[in-house]
PDB file of N, CA and C in Angstrom:
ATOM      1  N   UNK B   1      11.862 -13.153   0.398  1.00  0.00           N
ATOM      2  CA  UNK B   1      12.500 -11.885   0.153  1.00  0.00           C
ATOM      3  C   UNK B   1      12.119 -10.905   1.250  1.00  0.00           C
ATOM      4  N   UNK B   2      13.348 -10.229   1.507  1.00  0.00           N
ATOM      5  CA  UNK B   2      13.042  -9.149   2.631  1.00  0.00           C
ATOM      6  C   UNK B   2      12.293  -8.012   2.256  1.00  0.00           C
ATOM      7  N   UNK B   3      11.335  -7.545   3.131  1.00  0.00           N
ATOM      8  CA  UNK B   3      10.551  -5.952   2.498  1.00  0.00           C
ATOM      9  C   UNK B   3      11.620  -4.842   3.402  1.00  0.00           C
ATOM     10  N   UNK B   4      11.871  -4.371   2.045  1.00  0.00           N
ATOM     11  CA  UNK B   4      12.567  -2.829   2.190  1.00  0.00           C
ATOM     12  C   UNK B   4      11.977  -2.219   3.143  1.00  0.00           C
ATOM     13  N   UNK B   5      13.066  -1.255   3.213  1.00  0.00           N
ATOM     14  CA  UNK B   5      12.725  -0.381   4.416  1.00  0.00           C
ATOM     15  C   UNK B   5      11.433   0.704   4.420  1.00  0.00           C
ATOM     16  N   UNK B   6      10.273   1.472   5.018  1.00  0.00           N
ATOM     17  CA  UNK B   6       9.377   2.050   4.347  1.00  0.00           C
ATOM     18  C   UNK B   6       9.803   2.964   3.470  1.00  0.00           C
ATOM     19  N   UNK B   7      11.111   3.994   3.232  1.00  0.00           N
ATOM     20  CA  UNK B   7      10.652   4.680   2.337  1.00  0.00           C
ATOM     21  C   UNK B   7      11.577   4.457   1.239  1.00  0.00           C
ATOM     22  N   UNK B   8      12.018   3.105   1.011  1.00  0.00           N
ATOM     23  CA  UNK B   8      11.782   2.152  -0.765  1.00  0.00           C
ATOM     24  C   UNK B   8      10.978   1.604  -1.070  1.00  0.00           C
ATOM     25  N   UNK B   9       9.174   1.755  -0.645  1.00  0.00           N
ATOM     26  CA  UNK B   9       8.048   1.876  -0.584  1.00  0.00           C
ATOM     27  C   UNK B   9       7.641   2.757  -1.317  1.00  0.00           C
ATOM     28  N   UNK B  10       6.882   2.319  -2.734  1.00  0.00           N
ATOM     29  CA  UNK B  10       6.079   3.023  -3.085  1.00  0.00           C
ATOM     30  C   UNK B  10       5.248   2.896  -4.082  1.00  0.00           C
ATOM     31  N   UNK B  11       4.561   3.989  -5.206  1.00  0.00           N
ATOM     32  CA  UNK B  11       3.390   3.361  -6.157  1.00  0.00           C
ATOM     33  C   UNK B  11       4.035   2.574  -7.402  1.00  0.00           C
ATOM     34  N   UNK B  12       3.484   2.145  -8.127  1.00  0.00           N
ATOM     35  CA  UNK B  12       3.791   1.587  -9.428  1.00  0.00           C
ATOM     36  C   UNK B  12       2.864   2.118 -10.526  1.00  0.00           C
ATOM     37  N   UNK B  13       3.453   2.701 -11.407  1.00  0.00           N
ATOM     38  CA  UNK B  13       3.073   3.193 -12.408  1.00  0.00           C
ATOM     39  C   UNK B  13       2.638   2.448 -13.835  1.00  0.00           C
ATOM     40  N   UNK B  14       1.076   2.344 -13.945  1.00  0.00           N
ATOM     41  CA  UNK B  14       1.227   1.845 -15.498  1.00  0.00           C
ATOM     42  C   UNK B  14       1.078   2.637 -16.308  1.00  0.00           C
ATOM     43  N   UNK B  15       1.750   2.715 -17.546  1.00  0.00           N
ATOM     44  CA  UNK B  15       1.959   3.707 -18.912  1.00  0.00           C
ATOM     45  C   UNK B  15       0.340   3.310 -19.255  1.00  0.00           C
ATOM     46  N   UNK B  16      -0.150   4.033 -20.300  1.00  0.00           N
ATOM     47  CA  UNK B  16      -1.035   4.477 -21.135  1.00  0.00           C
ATOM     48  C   UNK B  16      -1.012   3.153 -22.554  1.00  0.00           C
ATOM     49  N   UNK B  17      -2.017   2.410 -22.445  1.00  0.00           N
ATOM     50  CA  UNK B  17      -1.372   1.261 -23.131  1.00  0.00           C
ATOM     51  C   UNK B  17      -2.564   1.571 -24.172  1.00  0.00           C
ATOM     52  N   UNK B  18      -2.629   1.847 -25.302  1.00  0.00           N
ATOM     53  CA  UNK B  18      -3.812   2.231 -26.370  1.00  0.00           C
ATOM     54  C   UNK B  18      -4.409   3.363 -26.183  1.00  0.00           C
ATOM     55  N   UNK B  19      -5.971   2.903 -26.323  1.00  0.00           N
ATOM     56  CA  UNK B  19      -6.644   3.965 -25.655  1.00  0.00           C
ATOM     57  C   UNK B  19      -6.689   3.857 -23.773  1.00  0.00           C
ATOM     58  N   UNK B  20      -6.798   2.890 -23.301  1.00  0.00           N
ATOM     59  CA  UNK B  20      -6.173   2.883 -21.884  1.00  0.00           C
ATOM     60  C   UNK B  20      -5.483   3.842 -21.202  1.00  0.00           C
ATOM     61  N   UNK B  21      -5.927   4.864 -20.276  1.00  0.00           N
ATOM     62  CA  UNK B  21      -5.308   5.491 -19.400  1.00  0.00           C
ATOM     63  C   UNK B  21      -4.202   4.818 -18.928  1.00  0.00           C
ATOM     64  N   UNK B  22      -3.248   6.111 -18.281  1.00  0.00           N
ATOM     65  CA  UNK B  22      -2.317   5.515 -17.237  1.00  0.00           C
ATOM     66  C   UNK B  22      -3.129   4.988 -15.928  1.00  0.00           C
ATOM     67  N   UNK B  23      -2.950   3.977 -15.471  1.00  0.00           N
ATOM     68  CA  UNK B  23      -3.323   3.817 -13.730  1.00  0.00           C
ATOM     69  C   UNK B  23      -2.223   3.854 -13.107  1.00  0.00           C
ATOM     70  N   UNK B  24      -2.495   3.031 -11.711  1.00  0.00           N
ATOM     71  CA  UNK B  24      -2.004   2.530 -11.319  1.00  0.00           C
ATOM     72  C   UNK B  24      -1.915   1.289 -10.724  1.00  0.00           C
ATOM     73  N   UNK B  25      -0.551   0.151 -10.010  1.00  0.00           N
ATOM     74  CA  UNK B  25      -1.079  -0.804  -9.588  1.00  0.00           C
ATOM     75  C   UNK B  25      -1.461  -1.353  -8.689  1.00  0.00           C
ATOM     76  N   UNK B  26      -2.416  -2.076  -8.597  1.00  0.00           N
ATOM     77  CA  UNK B  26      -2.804  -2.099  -7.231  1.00  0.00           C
ATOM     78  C   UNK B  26      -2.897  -3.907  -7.395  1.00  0.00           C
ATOM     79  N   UNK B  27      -2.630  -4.145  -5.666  1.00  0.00           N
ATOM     80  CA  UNK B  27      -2.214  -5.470  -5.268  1.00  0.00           C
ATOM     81  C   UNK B  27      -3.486  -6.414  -5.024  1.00  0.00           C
ATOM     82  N   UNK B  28      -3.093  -7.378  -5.617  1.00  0.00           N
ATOM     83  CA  UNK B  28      -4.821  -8.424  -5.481  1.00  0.00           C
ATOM     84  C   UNK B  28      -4.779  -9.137  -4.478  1.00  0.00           C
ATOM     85  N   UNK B  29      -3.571  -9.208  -3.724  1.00  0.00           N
ATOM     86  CA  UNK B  29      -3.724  -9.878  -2.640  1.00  0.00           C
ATOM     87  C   UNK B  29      -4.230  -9.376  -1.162  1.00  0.00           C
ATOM     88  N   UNK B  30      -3.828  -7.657  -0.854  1.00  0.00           N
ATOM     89  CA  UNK B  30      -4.129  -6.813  -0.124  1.00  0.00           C
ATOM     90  C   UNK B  30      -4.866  -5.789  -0.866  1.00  0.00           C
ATOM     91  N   UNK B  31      -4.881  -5.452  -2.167  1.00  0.00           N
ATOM     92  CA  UNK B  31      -5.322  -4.866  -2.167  1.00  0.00           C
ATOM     93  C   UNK B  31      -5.158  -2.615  -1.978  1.00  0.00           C
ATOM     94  N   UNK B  32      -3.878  -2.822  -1.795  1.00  0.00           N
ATOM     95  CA  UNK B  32      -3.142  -1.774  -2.106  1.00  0.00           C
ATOM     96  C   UNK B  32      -2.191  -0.899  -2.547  1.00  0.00           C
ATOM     97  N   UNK B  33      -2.377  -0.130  -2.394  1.00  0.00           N
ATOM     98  CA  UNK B  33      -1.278   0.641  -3.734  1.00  0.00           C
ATOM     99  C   UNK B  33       0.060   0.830  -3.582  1.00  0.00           C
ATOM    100  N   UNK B  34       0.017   1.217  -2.049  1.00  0.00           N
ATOM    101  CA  UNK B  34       1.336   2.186  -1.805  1.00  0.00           C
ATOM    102  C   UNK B  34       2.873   1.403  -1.365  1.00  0.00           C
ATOM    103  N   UNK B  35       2.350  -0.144  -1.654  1.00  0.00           N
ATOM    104  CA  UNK B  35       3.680  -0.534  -0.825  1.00  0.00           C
ATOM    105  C   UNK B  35       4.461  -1.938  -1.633  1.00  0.00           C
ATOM    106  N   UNK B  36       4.649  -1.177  -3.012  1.00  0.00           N
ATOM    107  CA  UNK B  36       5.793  -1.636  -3.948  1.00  0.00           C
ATOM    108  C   UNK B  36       6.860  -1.489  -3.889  1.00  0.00           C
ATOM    109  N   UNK B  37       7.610  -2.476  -4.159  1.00  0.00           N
ATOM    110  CA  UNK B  37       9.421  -2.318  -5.172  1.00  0.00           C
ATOM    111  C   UNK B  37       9.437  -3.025  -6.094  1.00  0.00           C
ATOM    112  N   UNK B  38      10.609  -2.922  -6.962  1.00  0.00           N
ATOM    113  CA  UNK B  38      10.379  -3.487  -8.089  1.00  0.00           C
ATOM    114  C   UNK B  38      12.153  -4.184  -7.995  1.00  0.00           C
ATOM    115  N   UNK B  39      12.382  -5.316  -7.957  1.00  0.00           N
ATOM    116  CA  UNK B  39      13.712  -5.759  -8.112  1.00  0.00           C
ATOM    117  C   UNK B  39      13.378  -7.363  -8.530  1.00  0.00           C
ATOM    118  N   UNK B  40      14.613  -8.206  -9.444  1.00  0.00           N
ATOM    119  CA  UNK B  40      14.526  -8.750  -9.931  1.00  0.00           C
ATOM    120  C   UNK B  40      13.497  -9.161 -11.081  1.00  0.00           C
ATOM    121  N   UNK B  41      13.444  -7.996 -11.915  1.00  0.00           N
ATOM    122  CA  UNK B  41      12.280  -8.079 -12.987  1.00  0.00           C
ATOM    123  C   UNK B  41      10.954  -8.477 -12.336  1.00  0.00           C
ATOM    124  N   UNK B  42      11.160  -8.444 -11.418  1.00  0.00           N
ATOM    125  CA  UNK B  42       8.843  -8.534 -10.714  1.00  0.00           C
ATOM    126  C   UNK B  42       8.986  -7.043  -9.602  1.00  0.00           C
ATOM    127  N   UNK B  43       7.225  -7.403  -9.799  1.00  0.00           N
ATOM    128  CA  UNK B  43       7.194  -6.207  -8.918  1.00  0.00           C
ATOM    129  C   UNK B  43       6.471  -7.024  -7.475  1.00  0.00           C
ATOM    130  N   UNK B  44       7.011  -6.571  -6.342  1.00  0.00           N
ATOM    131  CA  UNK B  44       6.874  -7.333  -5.510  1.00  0.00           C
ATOM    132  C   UNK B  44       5.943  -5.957  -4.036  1.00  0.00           C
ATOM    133  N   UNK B  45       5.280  -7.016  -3.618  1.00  0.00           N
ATOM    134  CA  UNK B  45       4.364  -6.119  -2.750  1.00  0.00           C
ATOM    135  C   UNK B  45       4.535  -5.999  -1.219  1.00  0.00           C
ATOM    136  N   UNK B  46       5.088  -5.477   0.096  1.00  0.00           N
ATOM    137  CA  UNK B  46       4.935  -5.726   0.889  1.00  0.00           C
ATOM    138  C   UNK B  46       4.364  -6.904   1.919  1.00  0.00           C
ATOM    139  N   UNK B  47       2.998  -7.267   1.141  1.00  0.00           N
ATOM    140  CA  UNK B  47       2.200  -8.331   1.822  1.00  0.00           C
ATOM    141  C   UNK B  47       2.404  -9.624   1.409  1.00  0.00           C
ATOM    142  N   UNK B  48       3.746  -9.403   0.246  1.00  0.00           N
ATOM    143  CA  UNK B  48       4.998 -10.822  -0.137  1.00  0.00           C
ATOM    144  C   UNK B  48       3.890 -11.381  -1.197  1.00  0.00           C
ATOM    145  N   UNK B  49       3.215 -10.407  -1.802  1.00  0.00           N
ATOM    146  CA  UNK B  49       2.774 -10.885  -3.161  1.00  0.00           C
ATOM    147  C   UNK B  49       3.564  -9.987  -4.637  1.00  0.00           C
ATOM    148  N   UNK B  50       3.813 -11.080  -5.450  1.00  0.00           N
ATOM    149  CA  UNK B  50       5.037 -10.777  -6.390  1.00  0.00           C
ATOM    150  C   UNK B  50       4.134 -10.986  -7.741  1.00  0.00           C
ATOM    151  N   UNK B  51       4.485  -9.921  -8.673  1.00  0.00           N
ATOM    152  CA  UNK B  51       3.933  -9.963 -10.235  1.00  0.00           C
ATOM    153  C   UNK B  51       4.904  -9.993 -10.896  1.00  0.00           C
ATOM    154  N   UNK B  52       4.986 -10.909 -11.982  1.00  0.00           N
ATOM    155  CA  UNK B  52       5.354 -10.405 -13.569  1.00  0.00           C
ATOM    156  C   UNK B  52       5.058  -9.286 -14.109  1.00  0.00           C
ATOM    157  N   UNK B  53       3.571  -8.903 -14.286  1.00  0.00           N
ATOM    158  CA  UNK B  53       3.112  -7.861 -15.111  1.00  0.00           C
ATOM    159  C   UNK B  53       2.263  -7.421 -14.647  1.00  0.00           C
ATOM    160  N   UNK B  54       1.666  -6.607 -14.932  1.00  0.00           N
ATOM    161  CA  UNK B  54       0.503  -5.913 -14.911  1.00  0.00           C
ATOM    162  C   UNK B  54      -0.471  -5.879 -15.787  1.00  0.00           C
ATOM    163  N   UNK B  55      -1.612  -6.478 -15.103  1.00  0.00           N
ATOM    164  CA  UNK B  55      -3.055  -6.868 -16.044  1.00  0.00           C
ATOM    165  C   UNK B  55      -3.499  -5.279 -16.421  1.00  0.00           C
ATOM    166  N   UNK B  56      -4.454  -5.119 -17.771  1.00  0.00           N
ATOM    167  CA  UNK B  56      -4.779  -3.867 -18.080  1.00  0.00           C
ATOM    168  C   UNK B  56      -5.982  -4.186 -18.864  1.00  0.00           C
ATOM    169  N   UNK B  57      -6.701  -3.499 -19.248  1.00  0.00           N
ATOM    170  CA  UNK B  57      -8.311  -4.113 -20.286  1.00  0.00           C
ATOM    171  C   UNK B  57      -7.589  -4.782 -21.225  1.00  0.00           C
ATOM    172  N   UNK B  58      -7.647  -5.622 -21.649  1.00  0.00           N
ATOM    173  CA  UNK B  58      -7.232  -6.033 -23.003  1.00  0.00           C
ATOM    174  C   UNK B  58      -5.980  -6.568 -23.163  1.00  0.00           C
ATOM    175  N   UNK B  59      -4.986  -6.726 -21.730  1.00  0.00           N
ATOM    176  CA  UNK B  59      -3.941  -7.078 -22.413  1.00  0.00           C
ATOM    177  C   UNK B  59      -2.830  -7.086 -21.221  1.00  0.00           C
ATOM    178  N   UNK B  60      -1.752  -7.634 -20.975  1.00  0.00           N
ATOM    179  CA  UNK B  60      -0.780  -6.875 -20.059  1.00  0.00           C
ATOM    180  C   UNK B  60       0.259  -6.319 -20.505  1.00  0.00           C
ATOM    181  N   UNK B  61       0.781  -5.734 -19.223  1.00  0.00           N
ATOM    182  CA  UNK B  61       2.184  -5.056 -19.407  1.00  0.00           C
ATOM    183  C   UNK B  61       3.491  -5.357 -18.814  1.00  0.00           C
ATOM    184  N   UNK B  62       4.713  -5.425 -19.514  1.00  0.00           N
ATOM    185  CA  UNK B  62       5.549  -6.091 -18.695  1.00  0.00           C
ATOM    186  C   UNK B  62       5.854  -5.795 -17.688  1.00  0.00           C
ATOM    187  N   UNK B  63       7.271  -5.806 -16.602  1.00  0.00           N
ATOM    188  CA  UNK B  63       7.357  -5.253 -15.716  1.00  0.00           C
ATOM    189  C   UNK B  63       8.353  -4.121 -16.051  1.00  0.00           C
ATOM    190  N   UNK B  64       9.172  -4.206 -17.060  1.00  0.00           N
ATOM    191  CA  UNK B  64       9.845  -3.746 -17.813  1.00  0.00           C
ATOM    192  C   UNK B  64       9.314  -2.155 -18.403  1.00  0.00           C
ATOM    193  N   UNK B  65       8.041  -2.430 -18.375  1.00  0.00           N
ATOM    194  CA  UNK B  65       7.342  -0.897 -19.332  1.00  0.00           C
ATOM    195  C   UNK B  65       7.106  -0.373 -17.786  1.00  0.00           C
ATOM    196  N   UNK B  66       6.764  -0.659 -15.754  1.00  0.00           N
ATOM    197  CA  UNK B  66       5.871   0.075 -15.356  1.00  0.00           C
ATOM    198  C   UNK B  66       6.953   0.440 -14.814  1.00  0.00           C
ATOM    199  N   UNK B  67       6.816   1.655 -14.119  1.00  0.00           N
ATOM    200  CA  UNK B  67       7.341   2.966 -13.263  1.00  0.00           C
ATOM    201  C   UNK B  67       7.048   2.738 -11.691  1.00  0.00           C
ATOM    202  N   UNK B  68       8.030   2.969 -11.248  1.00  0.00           N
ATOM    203  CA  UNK B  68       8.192   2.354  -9.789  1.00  0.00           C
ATOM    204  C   UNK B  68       7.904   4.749  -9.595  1.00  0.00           C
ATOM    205  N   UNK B  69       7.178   4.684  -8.074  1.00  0.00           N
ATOM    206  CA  UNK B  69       6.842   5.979  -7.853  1.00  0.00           C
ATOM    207  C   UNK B  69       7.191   5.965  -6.368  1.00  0.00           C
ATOM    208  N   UNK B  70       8.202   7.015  -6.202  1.00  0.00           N
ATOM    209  CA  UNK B  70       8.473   6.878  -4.394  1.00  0.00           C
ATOM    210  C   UNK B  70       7.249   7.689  -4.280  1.00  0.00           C
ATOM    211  N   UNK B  71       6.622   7.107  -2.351  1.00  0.00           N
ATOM    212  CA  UNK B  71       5.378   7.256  -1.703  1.00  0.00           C
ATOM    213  C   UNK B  71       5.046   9.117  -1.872  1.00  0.00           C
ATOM    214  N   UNK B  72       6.188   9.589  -1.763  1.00  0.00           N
ATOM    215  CA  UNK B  72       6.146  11.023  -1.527  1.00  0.00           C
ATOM    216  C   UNK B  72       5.919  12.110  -3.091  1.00  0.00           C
ATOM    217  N   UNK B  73       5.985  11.466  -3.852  1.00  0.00           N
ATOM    218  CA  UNK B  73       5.545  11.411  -5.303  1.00  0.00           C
ATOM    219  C   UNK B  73       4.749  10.432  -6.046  1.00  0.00           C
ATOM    220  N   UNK B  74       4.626  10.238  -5.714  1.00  0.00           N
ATOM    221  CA  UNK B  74       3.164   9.209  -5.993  1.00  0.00           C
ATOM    222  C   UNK B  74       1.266  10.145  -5.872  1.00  0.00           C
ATOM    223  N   UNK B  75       0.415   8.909  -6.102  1.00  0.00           N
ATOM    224  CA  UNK B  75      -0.801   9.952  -6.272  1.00  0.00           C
ATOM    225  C   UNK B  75      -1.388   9.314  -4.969  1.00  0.00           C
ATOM    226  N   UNK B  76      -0.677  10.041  -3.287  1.00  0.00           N
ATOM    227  CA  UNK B  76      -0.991   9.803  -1.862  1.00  0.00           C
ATOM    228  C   UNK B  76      -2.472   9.503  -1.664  1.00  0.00           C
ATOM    229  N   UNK B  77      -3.252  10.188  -2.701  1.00  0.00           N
ATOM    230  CA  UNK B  77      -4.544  10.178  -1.995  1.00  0.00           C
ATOM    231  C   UNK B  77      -5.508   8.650  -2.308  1.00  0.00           C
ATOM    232  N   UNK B  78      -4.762   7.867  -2.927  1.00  0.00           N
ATOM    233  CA  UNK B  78      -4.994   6.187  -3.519  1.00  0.00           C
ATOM    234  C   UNK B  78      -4.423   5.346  -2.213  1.00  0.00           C
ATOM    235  N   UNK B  79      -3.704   5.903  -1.271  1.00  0.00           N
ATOM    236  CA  UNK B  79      -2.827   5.119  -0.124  1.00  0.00           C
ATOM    237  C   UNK B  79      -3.630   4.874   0.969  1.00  0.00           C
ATOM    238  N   UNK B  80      -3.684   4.297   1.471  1.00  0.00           N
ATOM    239  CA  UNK B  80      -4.432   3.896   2.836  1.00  0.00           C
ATOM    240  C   UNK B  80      -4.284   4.491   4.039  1.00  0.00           C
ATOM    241  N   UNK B  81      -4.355   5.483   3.834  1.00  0.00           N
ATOM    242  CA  UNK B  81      -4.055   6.775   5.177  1.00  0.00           C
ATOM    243  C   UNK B  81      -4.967   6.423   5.911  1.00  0.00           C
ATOM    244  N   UNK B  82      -6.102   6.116   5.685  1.00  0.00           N
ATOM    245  CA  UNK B  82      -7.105   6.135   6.815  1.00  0.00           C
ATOM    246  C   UNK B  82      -7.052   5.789   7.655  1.00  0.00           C
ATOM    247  N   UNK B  83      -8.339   6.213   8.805  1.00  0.00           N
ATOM    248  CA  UNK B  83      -8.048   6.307  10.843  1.00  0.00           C
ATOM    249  C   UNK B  83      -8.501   4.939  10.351  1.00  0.00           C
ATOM    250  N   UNK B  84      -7.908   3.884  11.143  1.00  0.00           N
ATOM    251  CA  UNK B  84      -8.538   2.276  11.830  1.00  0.00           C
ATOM    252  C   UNK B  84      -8.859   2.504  13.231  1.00  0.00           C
ATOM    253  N   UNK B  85     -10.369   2.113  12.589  1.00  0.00           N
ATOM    254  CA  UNK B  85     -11.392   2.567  13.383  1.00  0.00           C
ATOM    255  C   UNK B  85     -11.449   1.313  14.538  1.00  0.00           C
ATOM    256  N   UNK B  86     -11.076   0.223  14.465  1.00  0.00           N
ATOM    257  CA  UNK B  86     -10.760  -1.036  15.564  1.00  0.00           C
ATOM    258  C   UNK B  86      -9.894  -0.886  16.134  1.00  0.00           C
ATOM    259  N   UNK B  87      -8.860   0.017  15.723  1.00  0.00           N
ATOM    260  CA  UNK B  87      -7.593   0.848  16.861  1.00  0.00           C
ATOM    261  C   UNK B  87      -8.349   1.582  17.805  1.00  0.00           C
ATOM    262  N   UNK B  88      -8.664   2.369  17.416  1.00  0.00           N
ATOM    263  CA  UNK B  88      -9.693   3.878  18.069  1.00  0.00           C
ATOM    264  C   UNK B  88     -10.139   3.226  19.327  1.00  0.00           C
ATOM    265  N   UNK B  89     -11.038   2.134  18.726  1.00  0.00           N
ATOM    266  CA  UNK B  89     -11.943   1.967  19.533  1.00  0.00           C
ATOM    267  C   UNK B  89     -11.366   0.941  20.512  1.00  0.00           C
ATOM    268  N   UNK B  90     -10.627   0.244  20.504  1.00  0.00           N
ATOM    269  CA  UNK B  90     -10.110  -0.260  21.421  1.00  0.00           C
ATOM    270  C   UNK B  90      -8.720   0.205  22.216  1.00  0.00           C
ATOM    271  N   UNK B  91      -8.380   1.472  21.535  1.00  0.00           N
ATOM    272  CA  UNK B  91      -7.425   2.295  22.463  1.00  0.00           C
ATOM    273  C   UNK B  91      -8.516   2.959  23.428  1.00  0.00           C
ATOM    274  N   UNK B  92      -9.920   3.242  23.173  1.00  0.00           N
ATOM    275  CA  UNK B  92     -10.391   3.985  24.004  1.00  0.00           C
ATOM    276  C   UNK B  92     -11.013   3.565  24.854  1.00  0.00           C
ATOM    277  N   UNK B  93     -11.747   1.969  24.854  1.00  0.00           N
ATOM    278  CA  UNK B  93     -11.946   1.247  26.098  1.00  0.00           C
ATOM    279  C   UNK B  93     -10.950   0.817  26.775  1.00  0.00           C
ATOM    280  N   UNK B  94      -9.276   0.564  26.370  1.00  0.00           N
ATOM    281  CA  UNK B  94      -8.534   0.280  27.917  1.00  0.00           C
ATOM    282  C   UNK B  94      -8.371   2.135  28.595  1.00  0.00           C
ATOM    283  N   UNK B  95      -8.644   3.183  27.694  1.00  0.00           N
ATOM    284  CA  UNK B  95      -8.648   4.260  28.696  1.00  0.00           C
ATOM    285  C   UNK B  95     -10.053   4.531  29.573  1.00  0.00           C
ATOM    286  N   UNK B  96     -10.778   4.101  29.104  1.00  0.00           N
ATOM    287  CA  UNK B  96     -12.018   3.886  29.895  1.00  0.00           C
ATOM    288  C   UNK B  96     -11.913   2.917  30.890  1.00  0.00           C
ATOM    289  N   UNK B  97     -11.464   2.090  31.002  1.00  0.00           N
ATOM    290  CA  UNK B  97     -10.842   0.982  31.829  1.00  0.00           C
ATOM    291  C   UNK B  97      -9.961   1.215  32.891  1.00  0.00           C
ATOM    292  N   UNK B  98      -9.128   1.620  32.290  1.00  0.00           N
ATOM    293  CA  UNK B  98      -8.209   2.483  33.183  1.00  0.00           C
ATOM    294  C   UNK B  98      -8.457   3.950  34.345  1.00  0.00           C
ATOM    295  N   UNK B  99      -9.377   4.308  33.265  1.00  0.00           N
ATOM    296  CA  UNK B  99     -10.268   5.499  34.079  1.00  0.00           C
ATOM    297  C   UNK B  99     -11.115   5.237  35.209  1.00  0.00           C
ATOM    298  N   UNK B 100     -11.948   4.039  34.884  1.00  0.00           N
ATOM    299  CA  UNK B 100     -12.481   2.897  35.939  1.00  0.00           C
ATOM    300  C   UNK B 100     -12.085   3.132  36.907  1.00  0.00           C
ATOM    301  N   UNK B 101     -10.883   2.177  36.595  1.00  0.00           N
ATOM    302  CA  UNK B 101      -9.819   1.427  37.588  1.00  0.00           C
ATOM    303  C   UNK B 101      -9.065   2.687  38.682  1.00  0.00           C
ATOM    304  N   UNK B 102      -9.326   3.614  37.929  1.00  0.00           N
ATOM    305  CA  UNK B 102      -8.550   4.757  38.904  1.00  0.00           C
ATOM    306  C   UNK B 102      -9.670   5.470  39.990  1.00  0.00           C
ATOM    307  N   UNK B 103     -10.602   5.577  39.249  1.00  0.00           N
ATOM    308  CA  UNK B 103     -11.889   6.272  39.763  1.00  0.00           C
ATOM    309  C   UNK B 103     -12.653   4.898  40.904  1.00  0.00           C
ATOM    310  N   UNK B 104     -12.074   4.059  41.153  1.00  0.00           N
ATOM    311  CA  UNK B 104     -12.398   2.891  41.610  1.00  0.00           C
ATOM    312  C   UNK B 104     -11.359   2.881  43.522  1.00  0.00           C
ATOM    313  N   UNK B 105     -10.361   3.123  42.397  1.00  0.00           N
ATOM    314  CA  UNK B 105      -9.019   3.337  43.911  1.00  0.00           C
ATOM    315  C   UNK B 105      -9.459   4.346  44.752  1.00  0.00           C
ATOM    316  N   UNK B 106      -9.689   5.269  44.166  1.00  0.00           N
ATOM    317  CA  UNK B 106      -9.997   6.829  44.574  1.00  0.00           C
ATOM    318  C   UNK B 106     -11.260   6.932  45.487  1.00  0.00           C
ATOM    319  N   UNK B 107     -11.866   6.190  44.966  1.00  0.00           N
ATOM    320  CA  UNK B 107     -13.726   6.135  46.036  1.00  0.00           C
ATOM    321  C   UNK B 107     -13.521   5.324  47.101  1.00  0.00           C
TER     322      UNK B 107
END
């Protein structure tokens, strides 16, 4: 199955099942929140991992009961915004490299 475009991307909502809070769902294969759709009765994850339901303490839920949440309404601060820090750092040794390499021509 093809992954949608990013912004048919987004959270999945679980209802309040007992005493059980609402959460939300999060993917066991990656491990994150923000990059659901829900078509053909599963909910399916970006990283091409697909559920029936949703596990909860005590019990699951169908796919039928959870709430699909576009990214921009959703609870953002559960999403993986964060700096990747193995980017950083290796964008900044080829500019160091490069800086080298220039400061090298130049002398």
């Amino acid at each position: 199955m093809e992954t949608p475009p990013i912004e048919r991307l987004g959270f999945v909502r679980v209802p309040p099942q007992g005493e059980n809070a609402e959460t939300w769902l999060q993917c066991n294969a990656c491990q994150k929140r923000e990059r659901f759709w829900i078509q053909e009765e599963r909910v399916h994850c970006a990283c091409g991992a697909a559920y029936d339901h949703a596990a909860v303490e005590g019990g699951q839920v169908a796919v039928s009961e959870l709430v699909w949440v576009p990214f921009d309404k959703g609870p953002v601060q559960l999403s993986e915004l964060e700096v990747d820090w193995r980017r950083i750092v290796a964008l900044l040794l080829v500019l160091a490299l490069a800086a080298g390499g220039i400061y090298a021509l130049l002398s």
